[in-house]
Every structure is written in structure tokens, then in C-alpha cells.
Tab-separated table of C-alpha atoms in Angstrom:
chain	number	residue	atom	x	y	z
A	12	MET	CA	-3.810	25.421	53.272
A	13	GLN	CA	-4.289	27.249	49.996
A	14	ASN	CA	-1.751	24.978	48.312
A	15	SER	CA	-3.646	21.832	49.365
A	16	ALA	CA	-6.887	23.303	48.006
A	17	ALA	CA	-5.241	23.955	44.666
A	18	LEU	CA	-3.884	20.414	44.651
A	19	ALA	CA	-7.337	18.986	45.395
A	20	TYR	CA	-8.830	21.050	42.571
A	21	GLN	CA	-6.189	19.743	40.174
A	22	GLN	CA	-6.952	16.170	41.194
A	23	VAL	CA	-10.669	16.642	40.493
A	24	GLY	CA	-9.825	18.222	37.160
A	25	LYS	CA	-7.723	15.218	36.259
A	26	GLN	CA	-10.593	12.893	37.054
A	27	THR	CA	-13.206	14.776	35.037
A	28	VAL	CA	-11.284	15.507	31.837
A	29	SER	CA	-12.009	13.195	28.914
A	30	PRO	CA	-9.220	10.914	27.668
A	31	ARG	CA	-9.147	12.781	24.337
A	32	VAL	CA	-8.691	16.139	26.041
A	33	LEU	CA	-5.989	14.673	28.278
A	34	GLU	CA	-4.165	13.266	25.242
A	35	ALA	CA	-4.510	16.605	23.437
A	36	ASN	CA	-3.134	18.456	26.468
A	37	LEU	CA	-0.145	16.117	26.704
A	38	LEU	CA	0.591	16.463	22.984
A	39	SER	CA	0.349	20.257	23.297
A	40	ARG	CA	2.650	20.219	26.313
A	41	SER	CA	5.216	18.176	24.429
A	42	ALA	CA	4.971	20.416	21.353
A	43	ALA	CA	5.469	23.476	23.557
A	44	GLN	CA	8.569	21.966	25.191
A	45	LEU	CA	10.053	21.128	21.798
A	46	GLN	CA	9.147	24.574	20.440
A	47	ARG	CA	10.892	26.323	23.350
A	48	VAL	CA	14.060	24.371	22.583
A	49	ARG	CA	13.690	25.133	18.862
A	50	ASP	CA	13.128	28.848	19.421
A	51	ASP	CA	16.139	29.310	21.710
A	52	TRP	CA	18.394	26.603	20.305
A	53	GLU	CA	21.706	27.991	21.549
A	54	ASN	CA	20.515	28.477	25.122
A	55	SER	CA	18.090	25.562	25.408
A	56	ARG	CA	19.991	22.685	23.863
A	57	ARG	CA	20.546	21.280	27.329
A	58	ASP	CA	16.756	20.858	27.534
A	59	LEU	CA	16.608	19.048	24.190
A	60	PHE	CA	17.043	15.529	25.513
A	61	GLU	CA	14.460	16.011	28.264
A	62	ALA	CA	11.919	17.329	25.757
A	63	LEU	CA	12.645	14.430	23.405
A	64	ARG	CA	12.399	11.947	26.265
A	65	PHE	CA	8.981	13.252	27.285
A	66	ASN	CA	7.750	13.103	23.694
A	67	ARG	CA	9.151	9.590	23.219
A	68	LYS	CA	7.453	8.326	26.387
A	69	LEU	CA	4.180	9.912	25.316
A	70	TRP	CA	4.316	8.314	21.883
A	71	ASN	CA	5.384	4.985	23.322
A	72	THR	CA	2.247	5.058	25.465
A	73	PHE	CA	0.089	5.901	22.438
A	74	MET	CA	1.606	3.140	20.349
A	75	THR	CA	1.237	0.591	23.128
A	76	SER	CA	-2.391	1.476	23.748
A	77	VAL	CA	-3.489	1.501	20.105
A	78	THR	CA	-1.793	-1.764	19.235
A	79	GLY	CA	-3.113	-3.578	22.298
A	80	GLU	CA	-5.919	-6.086	21.979
A	81	GLU	CA	-8.186	-3.969	24.181
A	82	SER	CA	-8.093	-1.021	21.761
A	83	LYS	CA	-11.540	-0.220	20.385
A	84	LEU	CA	-10.248	1.977	17.569
A	85	PRO	CA	-10.803	0.841	13.982
A	86	ARG	CA	-7.923	-1.192	12.577
A	87	ASP	CA	-6.945	1.373	9.924
A	88	LEU	CA	-6.793	4.158	12.508
A	89	ARG	CA	-4.674	1.998	14.837
A	90	GLU	CA	-2.288	1.254	11.971
A	91	ASN	CA	-2.042	4.939	11.044
A	92	ILE	CA	-1.257	5.943	14.619
A	93	ALA	CA	1.303	3.141	14.944
A	94	ASN	CA	2.990	4.190	11.686
A	95	LEU	CA	3.046	7.804	12.780
A	96	GLY	CA	4.541	6.670	16.086
A	97	ILE	CA	7.285	4.777	14.257
A	98	PHE	CA	8.103	7.937	12.313
A	99	VAL	CA	8.177	9.956	15.547
A	100	MET	CA	10.559	7.435	17.134
A	101	LYS	CA	12.883	7.477	14.099
A	102	GLN	CA	12.872	11.274	13.986
A	103	THR	CA	13.592	11.393	17.713
A	104	LEU	CA	16.581	9.064	17.350
A	105	SER	CA	17.857	11.080	14.403
A	106	THR	CA	17.583	14.290	16.409
A	107	GLN	CA	19.323	12.770	19.408
A	108	SER	CA	22.210	11.411	17.346
A	109	SER	CA	22.661	14.534	15.235
A	110	PRO	CA	20.910	17.515	16.875
A	111	GLU	CA	19.628	20.206	14.537
A	112	PRO	CA	16.800	22.633	15.277
A	113	ARG	CA	14.970	21.942	11.989
A	114	LYS	CA	14.575	18.278	12.956
A	115	LEU	CA	12.157	19.335	15.684
A	116	ASP	CA	9.729	20.884	13.198
A	117	SER	CA	8.032	17.630	12.183
A	118	LEU	CA	7.683	16.471	15.802
A	119	ILE	CA	6.172	19.807	16.826
A	120	ASN	CA	3.771	19.854	13.869
A	121	ILE	CA	2.608	16.271	14.363
A	122	ASN	CA	1.875	16.870	18.038
A	123	ARG	CA	0.035	20.127	17.362
A	124	GLU	CA	-2.076	18.688	14.539
A	125	LEU	CA	-3.056	15.627	16.545
A	126	ALA	CA	-3.891	17.748	19.579
A	127	ALA	CA	-6.116	19.970	17.450
A	128	GLY	CA	-7.831	16.926	15.956
A	129	LEU	CA	-8.430	15.384	19.349
A	130	ARG	CA	-9.920	18.601	20.668
A	131	ALA	CA	-12.155	18.979	17.612
A	132	THR	CA	-13.582	15.481	18.055
A	133	SER	CA	-13.850	15.629	21.835
A	134	PRO	CA	-17.371	15.019	23.136
A	135	GLU	CA	-17.066	17.820	25.732
């Protein structure tokens, strides 16, 4: 019973959070996953590919949504996000093909900075 109440509360929370806050939360979650791998490289390398996969899927979604015709963002902002996404994808492939902990730094920093920016501009 208590578990279903918690689940219902989570569902309401998902419906009431703004898209910017949701995006910021997902970016923060991805940064945290990558940071955990980075911080405990020797013991967490098995989690590396899952963390990279999550980040790649997240960025793929961002890139798809900003480049779509229905996007209401200004053209220069869409281009900047798309270019950043291309960098993220290249860095992800580089990390997958030749894993090194330092390669995660740029991915972590990009996600954290964007999350902070999204939260700062959120209308909530």
C-alpha cells in the first residue's frame, strides 16, 4: 500500500515538473553517473558503458528535439545545442574506443553547466 502511494506521488511529480527542470534533472543524473565512474575508475569501469549509453541517449533526444521543425528555440541556440551534441557524441565514441577517466571530465562539466543554466532560467 505504501509503495503504491509513493509511486502515485512520483507520477504526479513527473506531470507537474517543467520541461526545463526535467531536462536539468536528467543532465544532473547523467553527470552523477559519469562522475561515480570517474571517481572509482578501477572498480566502476564495468559501469562506464551504461553511463555513456544513458548520456548518449539523452543527448540524442536533445539533438533530435532542437533540430526538429517544431522547435520554438531561436535558430542560433538550436545550432549551438546541436554542435554541443555533436561534440558530446564524438567524446563519447572516443571514450568508448579508448577508455580513460580524464575523457569523462568534459562530458560531466557540460552536463552540469547546462543543468545549472536550465535551473537558473526555469520559470518555477
